Amino acid sequence: MVEKKGTLLEDLPHGASFASAASGYDDFTANISSVLSLPRQLKYLMHYKVKLRKLVGHKRAEDIIRTAVFVMSMGTNDFLEDYYLDPTRPKQFTVEEYQNYLVSCMANAIQKMQRLGGTILVVVGVPPLGCMPLVKTIMDATTCAENYNKVAFSMNSKIQEKLEAISTTSRMKIAFVDAYGIIQNAINNPALYGLSETSKGCCGTGTIEFGNSCRGLETCTDPEKYVFWDAVHPTEKMYKILAEQAVEALAQKLLV
């Protein structure tokens, strides 16, 4: 486990994050940006469990892991940073084959979580890639690029199918968060969410800048009205909407 300076061991029972920006289900995606791959994140989870046992004892550690909510949210970078930008994977897979490969990587990761004691999981689906301002700019489109959206929609269908199969053959409670549907609904019906700007991000021009490229640039005066913070990522308000949907989806699964 990577511990930040100042992190207290006493904080470990309350949760930990092994997320790495620009990573994905595919190890190659992480390698492109030199970030933590999914297997490496799972390795840190194993280290976390070892540290937790030393801190609170074996039984208490097992209880904490068993009742913890595991969250997986990835897939976007597998397409935008990997498949559509780097020539390696397109030479090896068709789009559908690559989707199947990503789903198999996800399933393998879930198996490892189960072996480590995880029983509750939330998986966030791929958002509507074609509605991202960056993709629309690259495609010179004024509306969402449907070819990219079809890929995201199909990917989510495959994810859901696999999650249902895993739920059927195990005692794991798994909730799926339809990021695609939620964000697309916000874009199509912004007034329902108190939003007004759906076509560009809050930082810079809102059409091409994202991540570090937003640093030092001017931002909009009211990000609460925007779906996107930059040309790729949703705003804090949009993430809050997604989080609320995740809590609701999980609550329904736990009641079953």
PDB file of C-alpha atoms in Angstrom:
ATOM      1  CA  MET A   1       0.000   0.000   0.000  1.00  0.00           C
ATOM      2  CA  VAL A   2       1.225   3.498  -0.786  1.00  0.00           C
ATOM      3  CA  GLU A   3       0.990   5.643   2.323  1.00  0.00           C
ATOM      4  CA  LYS A   4       1.056   9.412   1.968  1.00  0.00           C
ATOM      5  CA  LYS A   5       3.232  11.374   4.336  1.00  0.00           C
ATOM      6  CA  GLY A   6       1.249  12.091   7.474  1.00  0.00           C
ATOM      7  CA  THR A   7      -1.172   9.182   6.999  1.00  0.00           C
ATOM      8  CA  LEU A   8      -2.023   7.547  10.324  1.00  0.00           C
ATOM      9  CA  LEU A   9      -2.344   3.782  10.605  1.00  0.00           C
ATOM     10  CA  GLU A  10      -5.402   4.431  12.772  1.00  0.00           C
ATOM     11  CA  ASP A  11      -7.157   5.736   9.651  1.00  0.00           C
ATOM     12  CA  LEU A  12      -6.899   2.394   7.829  1.00  0.00           C
ATOM     13  CA  PRO A  13     -10.082   0.805   9.273  1.00  0.00           C
ATOM     14  CA  HIS A  14     -12.110   3.682   7.824  1.00  0.00           C
ATOM     15  CA  GLY A  15     -11.157   3.092   4.211  1.00  0.00           C
ATOM     16  CA  ALA A  16      -8.430   3.350   1.608  1.00  0.00           C
ATOM     17  CA  SER A  17      -8.113   4.302  -2.045  1.00  0.00           C
ATOM     18  CA  PHE A  18      -5.802   2.666  -4.558  1.00  0.00           C
ATOM     19  CA  ALA A  19      -7.216   4.540  -7.551  1.00  0.00           C
ATOM     20  CA  SER A  20      -4.816   5.885 -10.161  1.00  0.00           C
ATOM     21  CA  ALA A  21      -5.775   8.532 -12.704  1.00  0.00           C
ATOM     22  CA  ALA A  22      -5.410   7.484 -16.363  1.00  0.00           C
ATOM     23  CA  SER A  23      -5.460   3.777 -15.500  1.00  0.00           C
ATOM     24  CA  GLY A  24      -7.908   1.229 -16.910  1.00  0.00           C
ATOM     25  CA  TYR A  25      -8.980  -2.391 -17.008  1.00  0.00           C
ATOM     26  CA  ASP A  26      -6.200  -2.998 -19.556  1.00  0.00           C
ATOM     27  CA  ASP A  27      -2.645  -3.018 -18.119  1.00  0.00           C
ATOM     28  CA  PHE A  28      -1.420  -1.463 -21.353  1.00  0.00           C
ATOM     29  CA  THR A  29      -3.545   1.620 -20.684  1.00  0.00           C
ATOM     30  CA  ALA A  30      -1.723   2.195 -17.396  1.00  0.00           C
ATOM     31  CA  ASN A  31       1.645   1.626 -19.070  1.00  0.00           C
ATOM     32  CA  ILE A  32       0.955   4.354 -21.635  1.00  0.00           C
ATOM     33  CA  SER A  33       0.696   6.988 -18.894  1.00  0.00           C
ATOM     34  CA  SER A  34       3.084   5.292 -16.422  1.00  0.00           C
ATOM     35  CA  VAL A  35       0.401   5.003 -13.739  1.00  0.00           C
ATOM     36  CA  LEU A  36      -0.748   2.177 -11.461  1.00  0.00           C
ATOM     37  CA  SER A  37      -2.253  -0.781 -13.297  1.00  0.00           C
ATOM     38  CA  LEU A  38      -5.299  -2.601 -11.960  1.00  0.00           C
ATOM     39  CA  PRO A  39      -3.194  -5.613 -10.818  1.00  0.00           C
ATOM     40  CA  ARG A  40      -0.870  -3.236  -8.961  1.00  0.00           C
ATOM     41  CA  GLN A  41      -3.846  -1.580  -7.261  1.00  0.00           C
ATOM     42  CA  LEU A  42      -5.060  -5.030  -6.167  1.00  0.00           C
ATOM     43  CA  LYS A  43      -1.585  -5.811  -4.864  1.00  0.00           C
ATOM     44  CA  TYR A  44      -1.795  -2.680  -2.704  1.00  0.00           C
ATOM     45  CA  LEU A  45      -5.187  -3.893  -1.484  1.00  0.00           C
ATOM     46  CA  MET A  46      -3.502  -7.090  -0.328  1.00  0.00           C
ATOM     47  CA  HIS A  47      -0.828  -5.040   1.469  1.00  0.00           C
ATOM     48  CA  TYR A  48      -3.596  -2.968   3.042  1.00  0.00           C
ATOM     49  CA  LYS A  49      -5.226  -6.092   4.411  1.00  0.00           C
ATOM     50  CA  VAL A  50      -1.943  -7.260   5.934  1.00  0.00           C
ATOM     51  CA  LYS A  51      -1.456  -3.894   7.652  1.00  0.00           C
ATOM     52  CA  LEU A  52      -5.064  -3.913   8.805  1.00  0.00           C
ATOM     53  CA  ARG A  53      -4.643  -7.328  10.446  1.00  0.00           C
ATOM     54  CA  LYS A  54      -1.607  -6.098  12.340  1.00  0.00           C
ATOM     55  CA  LEU A  55      -3.559  -3.062  13.506  1.00  0.00           C
ATOM     56  CA  VAL A  56      -6.923  -4.528  14.546  1.00  0.00           C
ATOM     57  CA  GLY A  57      -6.434  -8.296  14.548  1.00  0.00           C
ATOM     58  CA  HIS A  58      -7.381 -11.021  12.094  1.00  0.00           C
ATOM     59  CA  LYS A  59     -11.126 -11.284  12.868  1.00  0.00           C
ATOM     60  CA  ARG A  60     -11.765  -7.533  12.932  1.00  0.00           C
ATOM     61  CA  ALA A  61      -9.810  -7.093   9.691  1.00  0.00           C
ATOM     62  CA  GLU A  62     -11.879  -9.784   7.975  1.00  0.00           C
ATOM     63  CA  ASP A  63     -15.095  -8.116   9.177  1.00  0.00           C
ATOM     64  CA  ILE A  64     -13.978  -4.723   7.883  1.00  0.00           C
ATOM     65  CA  ILE A  65     -13.144  -6.155   4.435  1.00  0.00           C
ATOM     66  CA  ARG A  66     -16.351  -8.217   4.335  1.00  0.00           C
ATOM     67  CA  THR A  67     -18.595  -5.209   5.051  1.00  0.00           C
ATOM     68  CA  ALA A  68     -16.569  -2.698   3.012  1.00  0.00           C
ATOM     69  CA  VAL A  69     -17.893  -1.236  -0.241  1.00  0.00           C
ATOM     70  CA  PHE A  70     -15.445  -1.791  -3.090  1.00  0.00           C
ATOM     71  CA  VAL A  71     -15.715   0.682  -5.978  1.00  0.00           C
ATOM     72  CA  MET A  72     -14.407   0.229  -9.514  1.00  0.00           C
ATOM     73  CA  SER A  73     -14.657   3.137 -11.938  1.00  0.00           C
ATOM     74  CA  MET A  74     -12.649   2.838 -15.142  1.00  0.00           C
ATOM     75  CA  GLY A  75     -12.868   2.089 -18.835  1.00  0.00           C
ATOM     76  CA  THR A  76     -12.822   5.570 -20.374  1.00  0.00           C
ATOM     77  CA  ASN A  77      -9.037   5.693 -20.700  1.00  0.00           C
ATOM     78  CA  ASP A  78      -8.963   2.212 -22.209  1.00  0.00           C
ATOM     79  CA  PHE A  79     -10.674   3.736 -25.232  1.00  0.00           C
ATOM     80  CA  LEU A  80      -9.651   7.409 -25.332  1.00  0.00           C
ATOM     81  CA  GLU A  81      -5.997   7.039 -24.255  1.00  0.00           C
ATOM     82  CA  ASP A  82      -5.402   3.520 -25.495  1.00  0.00           C
ATOM     83  CA  TYR A  83      -7.522   2.016 -28.281  1.00  0.00           C
ATOM     84  CA  TYR A  84      -8.228   5.225 -30.225  1.00  0.00           C
ATOM     85  CA  LEU A  85      -4.811   6.851 -29.799  1.00  0.00           C
ATOM     86  CA  ASP A  86      -2.213   4.069 -29.639  1.00  0.00           C
ATOM     87  CA  PRO A  87      -1.905   1.672 -32.616  1.00  0.00           C
ATOM     88  CA  THR A  88      -1.039  -1.391 -30.507  1.00  0.00           C
ATOM     89  CA  ARG A  89      -4.460  -2.673 -29.425  1.00  0.00           C
ATOM     90  CA  PRO A  90      -6.324  -1.977 -32.717  1.00  0.00           C
ATOM     91  CA  LYS A  91      -3.818  -4.279 -34.435  1.00  0.00           C
ATOM     92  CA  GLN A  92      -4.682  -7.016 -31.940  1.00  0.00           C
ATOM     93  CA  PHE A  93      -8.433  -6.554 -31.418  1.00  0.00           C
ATOM     94  CA  THR A  94     -11.527  -5.337 -33.192  1.00  0.00           C
ATOM     95  CA  VAL A  95     -13.573  -2.943 -31.034  1.00  0.00           C
ATOM     96  CA  GLU A  96     -15.879  -5.762 -29.914  1.00  0.00           C
ATOM     97  CA  GLU A  97     -12.953  -8.084 -29.169  1.00  0.00           C
ATOM     98  CA  TYR A  98     -11.332  -5.325 -27.139  1.00  0.00           C
ATOM     99  CA  GLN A  99     -14.542  -4.793 -25.172  1.00  0.00           C
ATOM    100  CA  ASN A 100     -14.627  -8.514 -24.393  1.00  0.00           C
ATOM    101  CA  TYR A 101     -10.981  -8.377 -23.340  1.00  0.00           C
ATOM    102  CA  LEU A 102     -11.651  -5.465 -20.981  1.00  0.00           C
ATOM    103  CA  VAL A 103     -14.619  -7.285 -19.446  1.00  0.00           C
ATOM    104  CA  SER A 104     -12.448 -10.347 -18.851  1.00  0.00           C
ATOM    105  CA  CYS A 105      -9.856  -8.143 -17.119  1.00  0.00           C
ATOM    106  CA  MET A 106     -12.622  -6.703 -14.933  1.00  0.00           C
ATOM    107  CA  ALA A 107     -13.915 -10.183 -14.058  1.00  0.00           C
ATOM    108  CA  ASN A 108     -10.416 -11.348 -13.097  1.00  0.00           C
ATOM    109  CA  ALA A 109     -10.025  -8.335 -10.822  1.00  0.00           C
ATOM    110  CA  ILE A 110     -13.371  -9.027  -9.149  1.00  0.00           C
ATOM    111  CA  GLN A 111     -12.300 -12.636  -8.552  1.00  0.00           C
ATOM    112  CA  LYS A 112      -9.198 -11.378  -6.746  1.00  0.00           C
ATOM    113  CA  MET A 113     -11.316  -9.006  -4.652  1.00  0.00           C
ATOM    114  CA  GLN A 114     -13.513 -11.939  -3.672  1.00  0.00           C
ATOM    115  CA  ARG A 115     -10.500 -14.022  -2.662  1.00  0.00           C
ATOM    116  CA  LEU A 116      -9.361 -11.135  -0.471  1.00  0.00           C
ATOM    117  CA  GLY A 117     -12.753 -11.148   1.255  1.00  0.00           C
ATOM    118  CA  GLY A 118     -14.748  -8.544  -0.664  1.00  0.00           C
ATOM    119  CA  THR A 119     -18.502  -9.116  -0.777  1.00  0.00           C
ATOM    120  CA  ILE A 120     -19.944  -5.722  -1.784  1.00  0.00           C
ATOM    121  CA  LEU A 121     -19.012  -4.012  -5.042  1.00  0.00           C
ATOM    122  CA  VAL A 122     -20.063  -0.942  -7.012  1.00  0.00           C
ATOM    123  CA  VAL A 123     -19.009  -0.766 -10.666  1.00  0.00           C
ATOM    124  CA  VAL A 124     -19.356   2.551 -12.491  1.00  0.00           C
ATOM    125  CA  GLY A 125     -20.028   2.184 -16.196  1.00  0.00           C
ATOM    126  CA  VAL A 126     -18.368   4.005 -19.079  1.00  0.00           C
ATOM    127  CA  PRO A 127     -19.833   7.492 -19.718  1.00  0.00           C
ATOM    128  CA  PRO A 128     -21.081   8.661 -23.146  1.00  0.00           C
ATOM    129  CA  LEU A 129     -17.653   9.127 -24.726  1.00  0.00           C
ATOM    130  CA  GLY A 130     -19.058  10.911 -27.755  1.00  0.00           C
ATOM    131  CA  CYS A 131     -20.553  13.673 -25.609  1.00  0.00           C
ATOM    132  CA  MET A 132     -17.239  14.721 -24.105  1.00  0.00           C
ATOM    133  CA  PRO A 133     -16.245  18.174 -25.372  1.00  0.00           C
ATOM    134  CA  LEU A 134     -12.778  16.897 -26.358  1.00  0.00           C
ATOM    135  CA  VAL A 135     -14.204  14.111 -28.514  1.00  0.00           C
ATOM    136  CA  LYS A 136     -16.699  16.498 -30.140  1.00  0.00           C
ATOM    137  CA  THR A 137     -13.850  18.913 -30.894  1.00  0.00           C
ATOM    138  CA  ILE A 138     -11.681  16.185 -32.426  1.00  0.00           C
ATOM    139  CA  MET A 139     -14.607  14.877 -34.471  1.00  0.00           C
ATOM    140  CA  ASP A 140     -15.628  18.437 -35.431  1.00  0.00           C
ATOM    141  CA  ALA A 141     -19.142  17.635 -34.205  1.00  0.00           C
ATOM    142  CA  THR A 142     -21.747  19.989 -32.787  1.00  0.00           C
ATOM    143  CA  THR A 143     -23.687  17.138 -31.190  1.00  0.00           C
ATOM    144  CA  CYS A 144     -22.556  13.950 -29.450  1.00  0.00           C
ATOM    145  CA  ALA A 145     -20.470  11.660 -31.680  1.00  0.00           C
ATOM    146  CA  GLU A 146     -22.736   8.636 -31.961  1.00  0.00           C
ATOM    147  CA  ASN A 147     -20.039   6.184 -33.065  1.00  0.00           C
ATOM    148  CA  TYR A 148     -18.166   6.755 -29.794  1.00  0.00           C
ATOM    149  CA  ASN A 149     -21.398   6.591 -27.801  1.00  0.00           C
ATOM    150  CA  LYS A 150     -22.316   3.261 -29.388  1.00  0.00           C
ATOM    151  CA  VAL A 151     -18.986   1.825 -28.248  1.00  0.00           C
ATOM    152  CA  ALA A 152     -19.576   3.052 -24.681  1.00  0.00           C
ATOM    153  CA  PHE A 153     -23.156   1.789 -24.626  1.00  0.00           C
ATOM    154  CA  SER A 154     -22.125  -1.628 -25.928  1.00  0.00           C
ATOM    155  CA  MET A 155     -19.290  -1.820 -23.409  1.00  0.00           C
ATOM    156  CA  ASN A 156     -21.703  -1.119 -20.569  1.00  0.00           C
ATOM    157  CA  SER A 157     -24.052  -3.848 -21.781  1.00  0.00           C
ATOM    158  CA  LYS A 158     -21.192  -6.349 -21.703  1.00  0.00           C
ATOM    159  CA  ILE A 159     -20.148  -5.175 -18.234  1.00  0.00           C
ATOM    160  CA  GLN A 160     -23.676  -5.564 -16.885  1.00  0.00           C
ATOM    161  CA  GLU A 161     -24.040  -9.021 -18.415  1.00  0.00           C
ATOM    162  CA  LYS A 162     -20.801 -10.168 -16.780  1.00  0.00           C
ATOM    163  CA  LEU A 163     -21.725  -8.636 -13.419  1.00  0.00           C
ATOM    164  CA  GLU A 164     -25.059 -10.453 -13.449  1.00  0.00           C
ATOM    165  CA  ALA A 165     -23.262 -13.723 -14.149  1.00  0.00           C
ATOM    166  CA  ILE A 166     -20.828 -13.124 -11.290  1.00  0.00           C
ATOM    167  CA  SER A 167     -23.678 -12.241  -8.930  1.00  0.00           C
ATOM    168  CA  THR A 168     -25.504 -15.436  -9.878  1.00  0.00           C
ATOM    169  CA  THR A 169     -22.532 -17.702  -9.219  1.00  0.00           C
ATOM    170  CA  SER A 170     -21.293 -15.992  -6.043  1.00  0.00           C
ATOM    171  CA  ARG A 171     -22.642 -14.360  -2.917  1.00  0.00           C
ATOM    172  CA  MET A 172     -21.223 -11.004  -3.929  1.00  0.00           C
ATOM    173  CA  LYS A 173     -23.619  -8.041  -3.957  1.00  0.00           C
ATOM    174  CA  ILE A 174     -22.839  -5.959  -7.049  1.00  0.00           C
ATOM    175  CA  ALA A 175     -24.427  -2.648  -8.042  1.00  0.00           C
ATOM    176  CA  PHE A 176     -23.927  -1.095 -11.483  1.00  0.00           C
ATOM    177  CA  VAL A 177     -23.966   2.689 -11.862  1.00  0.00           C
ATOM    178  CA  ASP A 178     -25.193   3.749 -15.293  1.00  0.00           C
ATOM    179  CA  ALA A 179     -22.876   6.716 -15.802  1.00  0.00           C
ATOM    180  CA  TYR A 180     -23.806   6.691 -19.490  1.00  0.00           C
ATOM    181  CA  GLY A 181     -27.527   7.143 -18.867  1.00  0.00           C
ATOM    182  CA  ILE A 182     -27.119   9.617 -16.015  1.00  0.00           C
ATOM    183  CA  ILE A 183     -24.745  11.946 -17.877  1.00  0.00           C
ATOM    184  CA  GLN A 184     -26.659  11.710 -21.136  1.00  0.00           C
ATOM    185  CA  ASN A 185     -29.889  12.538 -19.328  1.00  0.00           C
ATOM    186  CA  ALA A 186     -28.198  15.573 -17.749  1.00  0.00           C
ATOM    187  CA  ILE A 187     -27.057  16.679 -21.207  1.00  0.00           C
ATOM    188  CA  ASN A 188     -30.477  16.179 -22.774  1.00  0.00           C
ATOM    189  CA  ASN A 189     -32.455  17.564 -19.812  1.00  0.00           C
ATOM    190  CA  PRO A 190     -30.100  19.940 -17.962  1.00  0.00           C
ATOM    191  CA  ALA A 191     -32.881  21.895 -16.238  1.00  0.00           C
ATOM    192  CA  LEU A 192     -33.822  18.763 -14.257  1.00  0.00           C
ATOM    193  CA  TYR A 193     -30.452  18.985 -12.522  1.00  0.00           C
ATOM    194  CA  GLY A 194     -30.149  22.761 -12.318  1.00  0.00           C
ATOM    195  CA  LEU A 195     -27.623  22.771 -15.157  1.00  0.00           C
ATOM    196  CA  SER A 196     -27.417  24.957 -18.242  1.00  0.00           C
ATOM    197  CA  GLU A 197     -24.071  24.388 -20.012  1.00  0.00           C
ATOM    198  CA  THR A 198     -23.734  20.924 -21.534  1.00  0.00           C
ATOM    199  CA  SER A 199     -21.468  21.379 -24.555  1.00  0.00           C
ATOM    200  CA  LYS A 200     -18.186  22.655 -23.081  1.00  0.00           C
ATOM    201  CA  GLY A 201     -16.121  22.439 -19.925  1.00  0.00           C
ATOM    202  CA  CYS A 202     -15.635  25.072 -17.256  1.00  0.00           C
ATOM    203  CA  CYS A 203     -11.867  25.510 -17.643  1.00  0.00           C
ATOM    204  CA  GLY A 204     -10.113  27.295 -20.497  1.00  0.00           C
ATOM    205  CA  THR A 205     -11.992  27.153 -23.791  1.00  0.00           C
ATOM    206  CA  GLY A 206     -13.830  24.104 -22.472  1.00  0.00           C
ATOM    207  CA  THR A 207     -13.219  22.270 -25.747  1.00  0.00           C
ATOM    208  CA  ILE A 208      -9.713  20.747 -25.613  1.00  0.00           C
ATOM    209  CA  GLU A 209      -8.132  21.343 -22.197  1.00  0.00           C
ATOM    210  CA  PHE A 210      -8.271  18.637 -19.534  1.00  0.00           C
ATOM    211  CA  GLY A 211      -6.310  17.622 -16.469  1.00  0.00           C
ATOM    212  CA  ASN A 212      -2.994  19.433 -16.086  1.00  0.00           C
ATOM    213  CA  SER A 213      -3.548  21.453 -19.257  1.00  0.00           C
ATOM    214  CA  CYS A 214      -6.201  23.412 -17.331  1.00  0.00           C
ATOM    215  CA  ARG A 215      -3.613  24.607 -14.818  1.00  0.00           C
ATOM    216  CA  GLY A 216      -3.383  28.389 -14.732  1.00  0.00           C
ATOM    217  CA  LEU A 217      -6.297  28.923 -17.103  1.00  0.00           C
ATOM    218  CA  GLU A 218      -9.417  30.928 -16.350  1.00  0.00           C
ATOM    219  CA  THR A 219     -12.486  29.014 -15.251  1.00  0.00           C
ATOM    220  CA  CYS A 220     -16.200  29.705 -15.545  1.00  0.00           C
ATOM    221  CA  THR A 221     -17.874  31.773 -12.842  1.00  0.00           C
ATOM    222  CA  ASP A 222     -20.461  29.143 -11.919  1.00  0.00           C
ATOM    223  CA  PRO A 223     -19.310  25.509 -12.367  1.00  0.00           C
ATOM    224  CA  GLU A 224     -22.556  24.365 -10.697  1.00  0.00           C
ATOM    225  CA  LYS A 225     -24.250  25.060 -14.038  1.00  0.00           C
ATOM    226  CA  TYR A 226     -21.843  22.878 -16.057  1.00  0.00           C
ATOM    227  CA  VAL A 227     -21.931  19.166 -16.829  1.00  0.00           C
ATOM    228  CA  PHE A 228     -18.195  19.122 -17.573  1.00  0.00           C
ATOM    229  CA  TRP A 229     -15.355  20.640 -15.559  1.00  0.00           C
ATOM    230  CA  ASP A 230     -12.862  20.285 -18.397  1.00  0.00           C
ATOM    231  CA  ALA A 231     -13.085  18.777 -21.878  1.00  0.00           C
ATOM    232  CA  VAL A 232     -13.262  15.230 -20.428  1.00  0.00           C
ATOM    233  CA  HIS A 233     -14.204  15.136 -16.751  1.00  0.00           C
ATOM    234  CA  PRO A 234     -17.571  15.979 -15.158  1.00  0.00           C
ATOM    235  CA  THR A 235     -17.919  18.772 -12.614  1.00  0.00           C
ATOM    236  CA  GLU A 236     -18.069  18.204  -8.867  1.00  0.00           C
ATOM    237  CA  LYS A 237     -21.835  18.630  -9.062  1.00  0.00           C
ATOM    238  CA  MET A 238     -22.110  15.965 -11.757  1.00  0.00           C
ATOM    239  CA  TYR A 239     -19.942  13.597  -9.727  1.00  0.00           C
ATOM    240  CA  LYS A 240     -22.219  14.198  -6.739  1.00  0.00           C
ATOM    241  CA  ILE A 241     -25.215  13.197  -8.867  1.00  0.00           C
ATOM    242  CA  LEU A 242     -23.382  10.027  -9.912  1.00  0.00           C
ATOM    243  CA  ALA A 243     -22.431   9.280  -6.301  1.00  0.00           C
ATOM    244  CA  GLU A 244     -26.031   9.651  -5.159  1.00  0.00           C
ATOM    245  CA  GLN A 245     -27.121   7.217  -7.867  1.00  0.00           C
ATOM    246  CA  ALA A 246     -24.399   4.807  -6.756  1.00  0.00           C
ATOM    247  CA  VAL A 247     -25.633   4.896  -3.154  1.00  0.00           C
ATOM    248  CA  GLU A 248     -29.201   4.316  -4.310  1.00  0.00           C
ATOM    249  CA  ALA A 249     -28.230   1.414  -6.591  1.00  0.00           C
ATOM    250  CA  LEU A 250     -26.205  -0.193  -3.819  1.00  0.00           C
ATOM    251  CA  ALA A 251     -29.005   0.199  -1.268  1.00  0.00           C
ATOM    252  CA  GLN A 252     -31.369  -1.655  -3.622  1.00  0.00           C
ATOM    253  CA  LYS A 253     -28.895  -4.526  -4.005  1.00  0.00           C
ATOM    254  CA  LEU A 254     -28.370  -4.827  -0.250  1.00  0.00           C
ATOM    255  CA  LEU A 255     -32.114  -5.092   0.316  1.00  0.00           C
ATOM    256  CA  VAL A 256     -32.385  -8.157  -1.932  1.00  0.00           C
TER     257      VAL A 256
END
